Amino acid sequence: MEIIDKQIIDLPATAKVDIRKLDFSEIEEWIVNMKLPKFRAKQIYSWLWEKSATNFDLMTNLSFELRDELQKHFEILPIQVDKYQKSSDGTIKTRFILHDGNKIESVLIPVPDDNRYTVCVSTQVGCSLSCKFCATGLMKRVRNLSAAEIVDQVVLVNKQCREHFGHPLTNIVYMGMGEPLLNYQATLKSIEHITSPSGLGMSPKRITISTAGISKMIKKLADDGVKCNLALSLHAADDMKRNEIMPINENNNLEALMEALQYFYRHTKNRISFEYVALHGVNLSMSDAKNLAKHCRKFPVKVNIIEYNTVEGLPFGRAAMEETDAFGLALRNLDVTVTIRRSRGKDIDAACGQLANKE
Ligand code: SAH
């Protein structure tokens, strides 16, 4: 008993709760405890998640006294723009600084001709997966982002998108630093806030989660009834090759992954795609095409072939356009739906797998 008392006494007087870690009912409970009318909770929640307020002073429909109480008990820990770089193709990479000094990156990819403005968001500081071809994989995983830190990227890049292109964001891809399914709770919570009418109100159909492939969590996405699209970073179509370039495959082999994706499709009917990075001399043979085509018959799926962005110190090379095109054609001849995506933002290291907080 004594020890418990001491612990309480020892708590710093300034220990505040990150208010964006509370859900609506918890804010409401606090309001009721303060003997205030319940609708105050709604107002606070709306300031936090709909209007993205970064401090309590902005909450002008609350009394000064209430704002003061909020200030005493809680804190808001927004991310801040550290710097940004614009590529010659319009792509903008932004580095954000988090409240604890850690840094993450997001990328805005504008395609004005298609009226498409996509943000690529990070879910972790660093990554624990060490895919052999990826720059982020060279960093250690430092920590997970909170749901609020993921939503903040969307809010701030949306603002940037309006400023630079006079258009709001249209799409969100969870393809920045980190593995979203290893930060499952925050990823799902962030999607909830982004799509909820009491949040940013964007459509889940315009959101894609990209995963290196954790079969158990893919099934959980289905069980939790997510409404967004799913991309599997496949990159190799047989276990031997995939083990070599993506160690995560050792415990999540292709059979388990395909079974999980079938389950996901059966339960959600959401769109599934395979990402397939074109690695020179590694995964683009005709037998690779045949193996890949086999996996495409299990559920409706589209293959996106991505150009490889070389990473200093890593032994992989970009495939020549002819090598990539031949592979794409072989897949088409096997009735696979394929798109070849040319890389964006290369001159500023903003392309897939190049996010590594370089100066
Ligand atoms: N962890 C998630 C999301 C982050 S990576 C995932 O693995 O899907 C986003 C995509 O970029 C993945 O398909 C990843 O395999 C790919 N990628 C990684 N490094 C790359 C590189 N150097 N060039 C091109 N794509 C890369």
PDB file of C-alpha atoms in Angstrom, residues 12 19 33 65 71 99 146 148 151 155 174 185 269 290 299 306 312 327:
ATOM      1  CA  PRO A  12       5.251  14.651 -11.845  1.00  0.00           C
ATOM      2  CA  ILE A  19      -6.156  13.610 -25.268  1.00  0.00           C
ATOM      3  CA  ASN A  33     -17.018  13.857 -13.930  1.00  0.00           C
ATOM      4  CA  GLU A  65     -12.660  27.834 -17.659  1.00  0.00           C
ATOM      5  CA  GLN A  71      -5.015  22.475 -20.553  1.00  0.00           C
ATOM      6  CA  HIS A  99       6.831  15.494 -30.224  1.00  0.00           C
ATOM      7  CA  SER A 146      -0.093   6.861 -32.755  1.00  0.00           C
ATOM      8  CA  ALA A 148      -3.204  10.829 -34.301  1.00  0.00           C
ATOM      9  CA  VAL A 151      -4.004  11.334 -39.203  1.00  0.00           C
ATOM     10  CA  VAL A 155      -4.225  16.690 -42.493  1.00  0.00           C
ATOM     11  CA  TYR A 174      -0.261   3.318 -46.231  1.00  0.00           C
ATOM     12  CA  GLN A 185      -4.539  -0.718 -33.630  1.00  0.00           C
ATOM     13  CA  LYS A 269     -15.102  -7.984 -51.345  1.00  0.00           C
ATOM     14  CA  LYS A 290       3.929 -18.316 -64.574  1.00  0.00           C
ATOM     15  CA  PHE A 299      -9.343 -14.090 -56.155  1.00  0.00           C
ATOM     16  CA  ILE A 306       6.840  -0.963 -59.630  1.00  0.00           C
ATOM     17  CA  GLU A 312      22.964   2.973 -51.881  1.00  0.00           C
ATOM     18  CA  PHE A 327       7.536  -9.481 -67.947  1.00  0.00           C
TER      19      PHE A 327
END
